[in-house]
mmCIF file of C-alpha atoms and ligand atoms in Angstrom:
data_model
loop_
_atom_site.group_PDB
_atom_site.id
_atom_site.type_symbol
_atom_site.label_atom_id
_atom_site.label_comp_id
_atom_site.label_asym_id
_atom_site.label_seq_id
_atom_site.Cartn_x
_atom_site.Cartn_y
_atom_site.Cartn_z
ATOM 1 C CA MET X 1 97.305 94.142 80.458
ATOM 2 C CA ILE X 2 96.980 97.966 80.983
ATOM 3 C CA ASP X 3 96.146 98.657 84.714
ATOM 4 C CA LEU X 4 93.846 101.317 85.364
ATOM 5 C CA ARG X 5 92.382 99.903 87.984
ATOM 6 C CA SER X 6 94.536 103.020 90.716
ATOM 7 C CA ASP X 7 97.393 105.667 91.199
ATOM 8 C CA THR X 8 99.115 103.341 93.811
ATOM 9 C CA LEU X 9 100.132 100.690 91.233
ATOM 10 C CA THR X 10 103.067 103.031 89.547
ATOM 11 C CA THR X 11 106.384 101.332 90.224
ATOM 12 C CA PRO X 12 109.195 103.123 90.926
ATOM 13 C CA THR X 13 111.557 103.962 87.375
ATOM 14 C CA SER X 14 114.537 103.254 87.419
ATOM 15 C CA ASP X 15 115.269 106.822 88.441
ATOM 16 C CA MET X 16 113.825 107.137 91.259
ATOM 17 C CA ARG X 17 115.596 103.554 92.464
ATOM 18 C CA ALA X 18 118.827 105.596 91.877
ATOM 19 C CA ALA X 19 117.600 108.498 94.044
ATOM 20 C CA MET X 20 116.557 105.913 97.015
ATOM 21 C CA ALA X 21 119.750 103.576 96.936
ATOM 22 C CA LYS X 22 122.449 106.729 97.033
ATOM 23 C CA ALA X 23 119.849 108.346 100.037
ATOM 24 C CA GLU X 24 121.818 109.790 103.053
ATOM 25 C CA VAL X 25 120.012 107.966 105.978
ATOM 26 C CA GLY X 26 119.718 108.274 109.841
ATOM 27 C CA ASP X 27 117.106 106.279 112.439
ATOM 28 C CA ASP X 28 114.174 108.356 112.121
ATOM 29 C CA VAL X 29 112.952 107.784 115.531
ATOM 30 C CA TYR X 30 115.958 109.643 117.055
ATOM 31 C CA ALA X 31 115.102 112.039 114.558
ATOM 32 C CA GLU X 32 118.387 111.636 112.710
ATOM 33 C CA ASP X 33 117.884 110.883 109.149
ATOM 34 C CA PRO X 34 118.652 113.557 106.945
ATOM 35 C CA THR X 35 116.568 112.409 103.930
ATOM 36 C CA THR X 36 113.649 112.702 105.756
ATOM 37 C CA ARG X 37 114.137 115.675 107.553
ATOM 38 C CA ARG X 38 114.605 117.240 104.245
ATOM 39 C CA LEU X 39 111.777 116.274 102.836
ATOM 40 C CA GLU X 40 109.450 117.235 106.100
ATOM 41 C CA GLU X 41 110.697 120.469 105.702
ATOM 42 C CA ARG X 42 110.605 121.146 101.807
ATOM 43 C CA VAL X 43 106.626 119.789 102.088
ATOM 44 C CA ALA X 44 105.881 121.702 105.042
ATOM 45 C CA GLU X 45 107.277 125.072 103.102
ATOM 46 C CA LEU X 46 105.401 123.965 100.132
ATOM 47 C CA PHE X 47 101.968 124.248 102.165
ATOM 48 C CA GLY X 48 103.274 127.680 104.411
ATOM 49 C CA HIS X 49 103.052 125.018 107.167
ATOM 50 C CA GLU X 50 105.624 125.329 110.132
ATOM 51 C CA ALA X 51 106.279 121.504 110.312
ATOM 52 C CA ALA X 52 105.437 117.544 108.802
ATOM 53 C CA LEU X 53 105.874 114.379 109.525
ATOM 54 C CA PHE X 54 106.143 111.497 107.180
ATOM 55 C CA THR X 55 103.946 108.363 108.137
ATOM 56 C CA PRO X 56 103.876 105.274 105.932
ATOM 57 C CA THR X 57 100.172 105.657 104.450
ATOM 58 C CA GLY X 58 97.915 108.683 104.017
ATOM 59 C CA SER X 59 95.336 107.060 106.346
ATOM 60 C CA LEU X 60 97.930 107.212 109.351
ATOM 61 C CA ALA X 61 98.703 110.869 108.055
ATOM 62 C CA ASN X 62 94.811 111.393 108.285
ATOM 63 C CA VAL X 63 94.040 109.847 111.297
ATOM 64 C CA LEU X 64 97.007 111.939 113.272
ATOM 65 C CA ALA X 65 96.136 115.018 111.672
ATOM 66 C CA VAL X 66 92.405 114.695 112.357
ATOM 67 C CA ARG X 67 92.856 113.505 116.059
ATOM 68 C CA SER X 68 95.048 116.509 116.372
ATOM 69 C CA LEU X 69 91.744 118.883 116.060
ATOM 70 C CA VAL X 70 89.261 116.264 117.462
ATOM 71 C CA GLY X 71 89.502 114.954 120.853
ATOM 72 C CA VAL X 72 87.282 112.288 122.268
ATOM 73 C CA GLY X 73 83.922 112.238 122.035
ATOM 74 C CA GLN X 74 83.998 115.672 119.845
ATOM 75 C CA GLU X 75 82.893 115.071 116.136
ATOM 76 C CA VAL X 76 84.328 115.727 112.602
ATOM 77 C CA LEU X 77 82.270 116.904 109.759
ATOM 78 C CA CYS X 78 82.593 115.439 106.776
ATOM 79 C CA GLU X 79 81.486 114.440 102.882
ATOM 80 C CA SER X 80 79.438 111.424 103.543
ATOM 81 C CA SER X 81 81.564 109.488 100.359
ATOM 82 C CA ALA X 82 85.072 111.224 102.318
ATOM 83 C CA HIS X 83 88.019 108.492 102.104
ATOM 84 C CA ILE X 84 87.814 109.316 106.640
ATOM 85 C CA ALA X 85 84.572 108.267 106.602
ATOM 86 C CA ARG X 86 84.165 104.788 104.185
ATOM 87 C CA ALA X 87 87.787 103.829 103.551
ATOM 88 C CA GLU X 88 90.280 104.559 106.645
ATOM 89 C CA LEU X 89 88.629 101.214 108.167
ATOM 90 C CA GLY X 90 86.588 103.123 111.650
ATOM 91 C CA ALA X 91 89.873 103.676 112.654
ATOM 92 C CA HIS X 92 89.055 108.035 113.820
ATOM 93 C CA GLY X 93 86.510 106.409 115.592
ATOM 94 C CA ALA X 94 88.175 103.660 117.007
ATOM 95 C CA ILE X 95 91.365 105.360 117.739
ATOM 96 C CA THR X 96 91.062 108.672 118.379
ATOM 97 C CA GLY X 97 87.261 108.385 119.473
ATOM 98 C CA LEU X 98 85.487 110.789 117.916
ATOM 99 C CA THR X 99 81.975 110.755 115.958
ATOM 100 C CA MET X 100 81.740 111.862 112.623
ATOM 101 C CA ARG X 101 78.271 113.484 110.712
ATOM 102 C CA THR X 102 77.979 114.014 107.130
ATOM 103 C CA TRP X 103 76.617 116.068 104.085
ATOM 104 C CA SER X 104 76.122 114.367 100.668
ATOM 105 C CA HIS X 105 77.308 116.266 97.100
ATOM 106 C CA HIS X 106 77.726 114.079 94.452
ATOM 107 C CA ARG X 107 80.803 115.715 93.049
ATOM 108 C CA GLY X 108 82.368 115.277 96.635
ATOM 109 C CA GLN X 109 82.050 119.079 97.413
ATOM 110 C CA ILE X 110 81.603 121.601 99.766
ATOM 111 C CA ASP X 111 78.051 122.316 100.939
ATOM 112 C CA LEU X 112 78.541 125.559 103.496
ATOM 113 C CA ALA X 113 74.522 125.301 104.202
ATOM 114 C CA ALA X 114 74.500 121.441 104.689
ATOM 115 C CA ILE X 115 77.648 122.247 107.310
ATOM 116 C CA ASP X 116 76.043 125.562 108.933
ATOM 117 C CA ALA X 117 73.237 123.410 109.429
ATOM 118 C CA LEU X 118 75.144 120.290 110.913
ATOM 119 C CA PHE X 119 77.521 122.851 112.876
ATOM 120 C CA ALA X 120 77.284 122.193 116.771
ATOM 121 C CA PRO X 121 78.850 124.676 119.195
ATOM 122 C CA ASP X 122 79.880 123.496 122.574
ATOM 123 C CA MET X 123 76.731 122.632 124.493
ATOM 124 C CA GLY X 124 78.402 121.178 127.822
ATOM 125 C CA SER X 125 76.938 117.896 128.972
ATOM 126 C CA PHE X 126 73.968 117.767 126.544
ATOM 127 C CA PHE X 127 75.452 117.578 122.706
ATOM 128 C CA VAL X 128 78.283 116.627 120.490
ATOM 129 C CA ARG X 129 80.163 119.485 120.443
ATOM 130 C CA THR X 130 81.766 120.274 116.630
ATOM 131 C CA THR X 131 85.558 120.483 116.420
ATOM 132 C CA ALA X 132 86.484 119.907 112.860
ATOM 133 C CA VAL X 133 85.503 119.625 109.395
ATOM 134 C CA SER X 134 87.261 117.491 106.939
ATOM 135 C CA VAL X 135 87.331 118.203 102.904
ATOM 136 C CA GLU X 136 88.849 115.943 100.472
ATOM 137 C CA ASN X 137 90.677 117.501 97.680
ATOM 138 C CA THR X 138 90.651 116.098 95.010
ATOM 139 C CA HIS X 139 87.826 113.778 95.713
ATOM 140 C CA ASN X 140 88.309 110.039 95.578
ATOM 141 C CA PHE X 141 85.118 108.431 94.939
ATOM 142 C CA ALA X 142 83.488 111.231 93.502
ATOM 143 C CA GLY X 143 85.817 110.430 90.997
ATOM 144 C CA GLY X 144 88.786 112.946 91.264
ATOM 145 C CA THR X 145 86.843 116.134 91.527
ATOM 146 C CA VAL X 146 88.654 119.296 92.589
ATOM 147 C CA LEU X 147 87.395 121.403 95.179
ATOM 148 C CA PRO X 148 87.508 124.995 93.910
ATOM 149 C CA LEU X 149 89.802 127.719 96.075
ATOM 150 C CA THR X 150 87.014 129.931 96.216
ATOM 151 C CA ASP X 151 85.060 127.415 98.823
ATOM 152 C CA LEU X 152 87.708 126.164 100.914
ATOM 153 C CA GLN X 153 88.400 129.772 101.292
ATOM 154 C CA ALA X 154 84.677 130.278 102.322
ATOM 155 C CA LEU X 155 85.183 127.747 104.187
ATOM 156 C CA HIS X 156 87.507 128.700 106.637
ATOM 157 C CA ALA X 157 85.924 131.863 106.658
ATOM 158 C CA TRP X 158 83.673 129.894 108.266
ATOM 159 C CA ALA X 159 85.549 128.192 110.406
ATOM 160 C CA VAL X 160 87.661 130.897 112.126
ATOM 161 C CA PRO X 161 84.904 132.812 113.809
ATOM 162 C CA THR X 162 82.924 129.642 114.718
ATOM 163 C CA ARG X 163 86.488 128.528 115.980
ATOM 164 C CA THR X 164 86.066 125.120 113.919
ATOM 165 C CA LYS X 165 89.485 123.598 112.567
ATOM 166 C CA ILE X 166 89.734 122.649 109.188
ATOM 167 C CA HIS X 167 91.489 118.671 108.062
ATOM 168 C CA LEU X 168 91.977 118.949 104.593
ATOM 169 C CA ASP X 169 92.659 115.195 103.203
ATOM 170 C CA GLY X 170 95.039 116.041 100.084
ATOM 171 C CA ALA X 171 96.117 112.381 99.055
ATOM 172 C CA ARG X 172 95.896 113.798 95.224
ATOM 173 C CA LEU X 173 96.043 118.121 96.005
ATOM 174 C CA TRP X 174 98.954 117.675 93.690
ATOM 175 C CA ASN X 175 96.466 116.462 91.379
ATOM 176 C CA ALA X 176 94.405 119.586 92.221
ATOM 177 C CA HIS X 177 97.144 121.998 91.839
ATOM 178 C CA VAL X 178 98.076 120.726 88.751
ATOM 179 C CA ALA X 179 94.325 120.704 87.120
ATOM 180 C CA THR X 180 93.605 124.774 88.597
ATOM 181 C CA GLY X 181 96.799 126.033 88.569
ATOM 182 C CA THR X 182 96.486 127.170 92.590
ATOM 183 C CA PRO X 183 99.435 127.292 94.379
ATOM 184 C CA LEU X 184 100.179 125.052 97.082
ATOM 185 C CA HIS X 185 100.519 127.548 100.145
ATOM 186 C CA GLU X 186 97.061 128.647 99.186
ATOM 187 C CA TYR X 187 95.816 125.351 99.754
ATOM 188 C CA GLY X 188 97.935 125.260 102.891
ATOM 189 C CA ALA X 189 96.467 129.094 103.786
ATOM 190 C CA VAL X 190 92.839 127.269 104.782
ATOM 191 C CA ALA X 191 93.569 124.278 106.448
ATOM 192 C CA ASP X 192 94.747 123.749 109.879
ATOM 193 C CA VAL X 193 96.108 120.309 109.459
ATOM 194 C CA LEU X 194 96.720 118.557 105.860
ATOM 195 C CA ALA X 195 97.464 115.128 104.565
ATOM 196 C CA VAL X 196 99.380 114.401 100.951
ATOM 197 C CA CYS X 197 100.523 110.924 99.902
ATOM 198 C CA LEU X 198 103.509 110.797 97.767
ATOM 199 C CA SER X 199 101.927 106.839 96.555
ATOM 200 C CA LYS X 200 99.472 107.651 94.281
ATOM 201 C CA GLY X 201 100.162 110.041 91.318
ATOM 202 C CA LEU X 202 103.416 111.007 92.226
ATOM 203 C CA GLY X 203 104.405 107.244 91.683
ATOM 204 C CA ALA X 204 107.088 106.760 95.077
ATOM 205 C CA PRO X 205 106.378 102.925 96.794
ATOM 206 C CA VAL X 206 105.795 104.332 100.398
ATOM 207 C CA GLY X 207 104.654 107.449 102.010
ATOM 208 C CA SER X 208 102.876 110.275 102.746
ATOM 209 C CA LEU X 209 102.887 112.948 105.354
ATOM 210 C CA MET X 210 100.820 115.259 108.031
ATOM 211 C CA VAL X 211 101.314 118.903 107.665
ATOM 212 C CA GLY X 212 100.688 121.248 110.305
ATOM 213 C CA SER X 213 101.983 123.683 113.598
ATOM 214 C CA ALA X 214 105.494 122.328 114.975
ATOM 215 C CA ASP X 215 103.380 122.167 118.425
ATOM 216 C CA ALA X 216 100.523 119.214 116.220
ATOM 217 C CA ILE X 217 103.731 117.217 114.154
ATOM 218 C CA ALA X 218 105.437 117.129 117.933
ATOM 219 C CA GLU X 219 102.753 115.208 119.545
ATOM 220 C CA ALA X 220 102.022 113.214 116.195
ATOM 221 C CA ARG X 221 105.414 111.889 116.578
ATOM 222 C CA ILE X 222 104.785 110.839 119.365
ATOM 223 C CA TRP X 223 101.275 109.183 118.262
ATOM 224 C CA ARG X 224 102.801 107.726 115.284
ATOM 225 C CA LYS X 225 104.961 105.912 117.523
ATOM 226 C CA ARG X 226 102.284 104.597 119.778
ATOM 227 C CA LEU X 227 100.521 102.848 116.848
ATOM 228 C CA GLY X 228 103.224 101.608 115.314
ATOM 229 C CA GLY X 229 104.093 103.549 112.918
ATOM 230 C CA GLY X 230 108.412 104.828 113.901
ATOM 231 C CA MET X 231 109.915 103.926 111.077
ATOM 232 C CA ARG X 232 114.080 103.611 111.330
ATOM 233 C CA GLN X 233 115.610 104.252 108.173
ATOM 234 C CA THR X 234 113.354 106.288 106.068
ATOM 235 C CA GLY X 235 115.666 108.042 104.420
ATOM 236 C CA ILE X 236 115.820 105.538 101.262
ATOM 237 C CA LEU X 237 111.238 106.126 100.748
ATOM 238 C CA ALA X 238 111.984 110.060 101.345
ATOM 239 C CA ALA X 239 114.367 110.258 98.971
ATOM 240 C CA ALA X 240 111.712 108.950 96.580
ATOM 241 C CA GLY X 241 109.662 111.580 97.152
ATOM 242 C CA LEU X 242 111.712 113.907 97.279
ATOM 243 C CA HIS X 243 113.057 112.565 93.211
ATOM 244 C CA ALA X 244 108.962 112.473 92.740
ATOM 245 C CA LEU X 245 108.484 116.004 93.917
ATOM 246 C CA ASP X 246 111.184 117.045 91.827
ATOM 247 C CA HIS X 247 110.250 115.473 88.664
ATOM 248 C CA HIS X 248 106.083 114.059 88.810
ATOM 249 C CA VAL X 249 104.345 116.718 90.033
ATOM 250 C CA GLU X 250 103.740 118.677 86.576
ATOM 251 C CA ARG X 251 103.706 115.571 84.646
ATOM 252 C CA LEU X 252 100.429 114.695 86.046
ATOM 253 C CA ALA X 253 98.766 116.687 83.410
ATOM 254 C CA ASP X 254 99.409 113.997 81.423
ATOM 255 C CA ASP X 255 97.486 111.814 83.145
ATOM 256 C CA HIS X 256 94.763 114.095 83.461
ATOM 257 C CA ALA X 257 94.602 114.389 79.536
ATOM 258 C CA HIS X 258 95.176 110.840 79.390
ATOM 259 C CA ALA X 259 91.410 110.364 81.969
ATOM 260 C CA ARG X 260 89.705 112.812 79.931
ATOM 261 C CA LEU X 261 90.688 110.714 76.533
ATOM 262 C CA LEU X 262 89.048 107.359 78.070
ATOM 263 C CA ALA X 263 85.941 109.786 79.704
ATOM 264 C CA GLU X 264 85.331 110.460 75.744
ATOM 265 C CA ALA X 265 85.635 106.702 74.624
ATOM 266 C CA CYS X 266 83.665 105.630 76.978
ATOM 267 C CA GLY X 267 81.055 108.369 76.112
ATOM 268 C CA LEU X 268 81.382 110.727 79.239
ATOM 269 C CA ASP X 269 81.252 114.557 78.712
ATOM 270 C CA PRO X 270 85.300 114.910 78.691
ATOM 271 C CA ALA X 271 84.471 118.505 80.650
ATOM 272 C CA THR X 272 83.208 116.728 84.264
ATOM 273 C CA VAL X 273 86.676 115.027 84.586
ATOM 274 C CA ASP X 274 88.492 117.672 86.412
ATOM 275 C CA THR X 275 91.708 115.232 87.032
ATOM 276 C CA ASN X 276 93.116 111.666 86.829
ATOM 277 C CA ILE X 277 89.681 109.808 87.927
ATOM 278 C CA VAL X 278 86.697 108.742 85.646
ATOM 279 C CA VAL X 279 83.918 107.058 87.348
ATOM 280 C CA LEU X 280 81.526 105.603 85.078
ATOM 281 C CA PRO X 281 78.077 104.587 85.574
ATOM 282 C CA ARG X 282 77.406 101.389 84.374
ATOM 283 C CA THR X 283 74.708 99.100 85.534
ATOM 284 C CA ASP X 284 76.311 95.790 84.739
ATOM 285 C CA ALA X 285 79.785 96.871 86.473
ATOM 286 C CA GLY X 286 80.700 93.710 87.516
ATOM 287 C CA ALA X 287 80.491 91.950 83.856
ATOM 288 C CA PHE X 288 81.712 94.871 82.348
ATOM 289 C CA VAL X 289 85.081 94.608 84.621
ATOM 290 C CA GLU X 290 85.582 91.203 83.294
ATOM 291 C CA ALA X 291 84.712 91.829 79.732
ATOM 292 C CA ALA X 292 87.306 94.570 79.769
ATOM 293 C CA ALA X 293 90.052 92.164 81.558
ATOM 294 C CA GLU X 294 89.103 89.437 79.246
ATOM 295 C CA ALA X 295 90.324 92.497 76.006
ATOM 296 C CA GLY X 296 93.375 93.655 78.421
ATOM 297 C CA VAL X 297 92.418 96.535 80.438
ATOM 298 C CA ARG X 298 92.615 96.335 84.187
ATOM 299 C CA ILE X 299 89.531 98.520 85.714
ATOM 300 C CA SER X 300 87.755 98.266 89.221
ATOM 301 C CA ALA X 301 83.782 98.056 90.518
ATOM 302 C CA VAL X 302 82.662 100.899 92.471
ATOM 303 C CA GLY X 303 79.619 98.928 94.040
ATOM 304 C CA PRO X 304 77.655 97.889 91.818
ATOM 305 C CA ARG X 305 76.587 100.583 89.679
ATOM 306 C CA ALA X 306 79.911 101.982 88.790
ATOM 307 C CA VAL X 307 83.072 101.503 87.811
ATOM 308 C CA ARG X 308 86.063 103.356 88.128
ATOM 309 C CA ILE X 309 89.098 103.886 85.852
ATOM 310 C CA VAL X 310 92.471 105.671 87.122
ATOM 311 C CA THR X 311 95.358 107.154 84.934
ATOM 312 C CA HIS X 312 98.788 107.159 86.401
ATOM 313 C CA LEU X 313 102.308 107.380 85.843
ATOM 314 C CA ASP X 314 102.819 103.757 83.964
ATOM 315 C CA VAL X 315 99.928 104.883 81.260
ATOM 316 C CA SER X 316 101.864 105.883 78.459
ATOM 317 C CA ARG X 317 99.545 107.659 75.716
ATOM 318 C CA ALA X 318 99.902 105.186 73.523
ATOM 319 C CA ASP X 319 98.615 102.593 76.657
ATOM 320 C CA ALA X 320 95.504 105.280 76.852
ATOM 321 C CA LYS X 321 94.764 105.454 74.057
ATOM 322 C CA LYS X 322 94.345 101.435 73.130
ATOM 323 C CA ALA X 323 92.709 101.100 76.217
ATOM 324 C CA ALA X 324 90.239 104.199 74.967
ATOM 325 C CA SER X 325 89.398 101.545 72.058
ATOM 326 C CA ILE X 326 88.986 98.090 73.622
ATOM 327 C CA LEU X 327 86.462 100.260 76.471
ATOM 328 C CA ALA X 328 85.189 102.400 73.677
ATOM 329 C CA LYS X 329 84.190 98.930 71.826
ATOM 330 C CA LEU X 330 82.752 97.142 75.175
HETATM 331 C C1 PLP T 401 94.762 107.169 99.227
HETATM 332 C C2 PLP T 401 93.936 108.204 99.662
HETATM 333 C C3 PLP T 401 94.380 108.164 101.729
HETATM 334 C C4 PLP T 401 95.181 107.663 101.644
HETATM 335 O O1 PLP T 401 95.463 105.982 101.366
HETATM 336 P P1 PLP T 401 96.256 104.865 102.252
HETATM 337 O O2 PLP T 401 96.314 103.697 101.090
HETATM 338 O O3 PLP T 401 96.501 104.683 103.542
HETATM 339 O O4 PLP T 401 97.659 105.343 101.749
HETATM 340 C C5 PLP T 401 93.792 109.182 101.927
HETATM 341 N N1 PLP T 401 92.113 109.452 101.488
HETATM 342 C C6 PLP T 401 92.208 109.944 100.065
HETATM 343 C C7 PLP T 401 91.302 110.634 99.562
HETATM 344 C C8 PLP T 401 92.772 108.826 99.726
HETATM 345 O O5 PLP T 401 92.539 108.588 97.759
#
């Protein structure tokens, strides 16, 4: 069975397991886990920010990151199919007490005119105030699409005079970096706070990070504990992340090539596939997913009219070619 449902399905390689087994550890709630601190310092530096915080999930990194910018009864603007709006089960409303308004773009892109039209400055006791804009790069539900750096820079230039903060959901920012060659610190420069995942394409079993200012991270450390995310000998997990940063970033280019190959086999223009996710329109999504599984390829339905195909570390070129020929036949 070739499993193309998600890049979260990867299991740690034997080299990664060896790195985990060797990790020097301590109690991270005491901030005494040396491997976790090393990972946090390294990731903060990669993005040109002061500090970072290891979290068990990307969803928690996003909740901590967005709440560092947006208070109770304030709002964050985001694209309508953003992960924070659709896939975090209302955590931002339930925990932070914020509201969201959205713009829509079929490729998950930044629409600065729409954002400007939605933007609500402080109007005292009359309207909800916009305090942040959240963007997602790459955009998951739009099909792994990349947000061009120039659009992020234009958003940042708009945000500074309006005193709006920017949250970047970079669960797959590594994929955008490899696909475009944009240095990570350039992405860091356009965001006040970021979240990145180690457990997607990078192949770590667990782990994400929030990245931001020293003050924001110090406060997030308190909120992480408050929400039950204070973990102890996390160096075992951080070691997997450090190993992934050393060995699994550049190879994302292979996943992107495999995704284009699969897209082409399914009759799509491979040029529309930016990274490792292919969204294929199918009016028979459920039946197509079943037929593919019977033929040896697992993919997932995203709603009744589309299926999603995701390439990752555990899918070799031979697997991708085999899956492509099976899907092409179907
Ligand atoms: C996967 C993902 C997250 C975080 O997901 P967790 O399962 O909570 O780690 C956040 N944003 C996007 C865009 C994602 O794809």
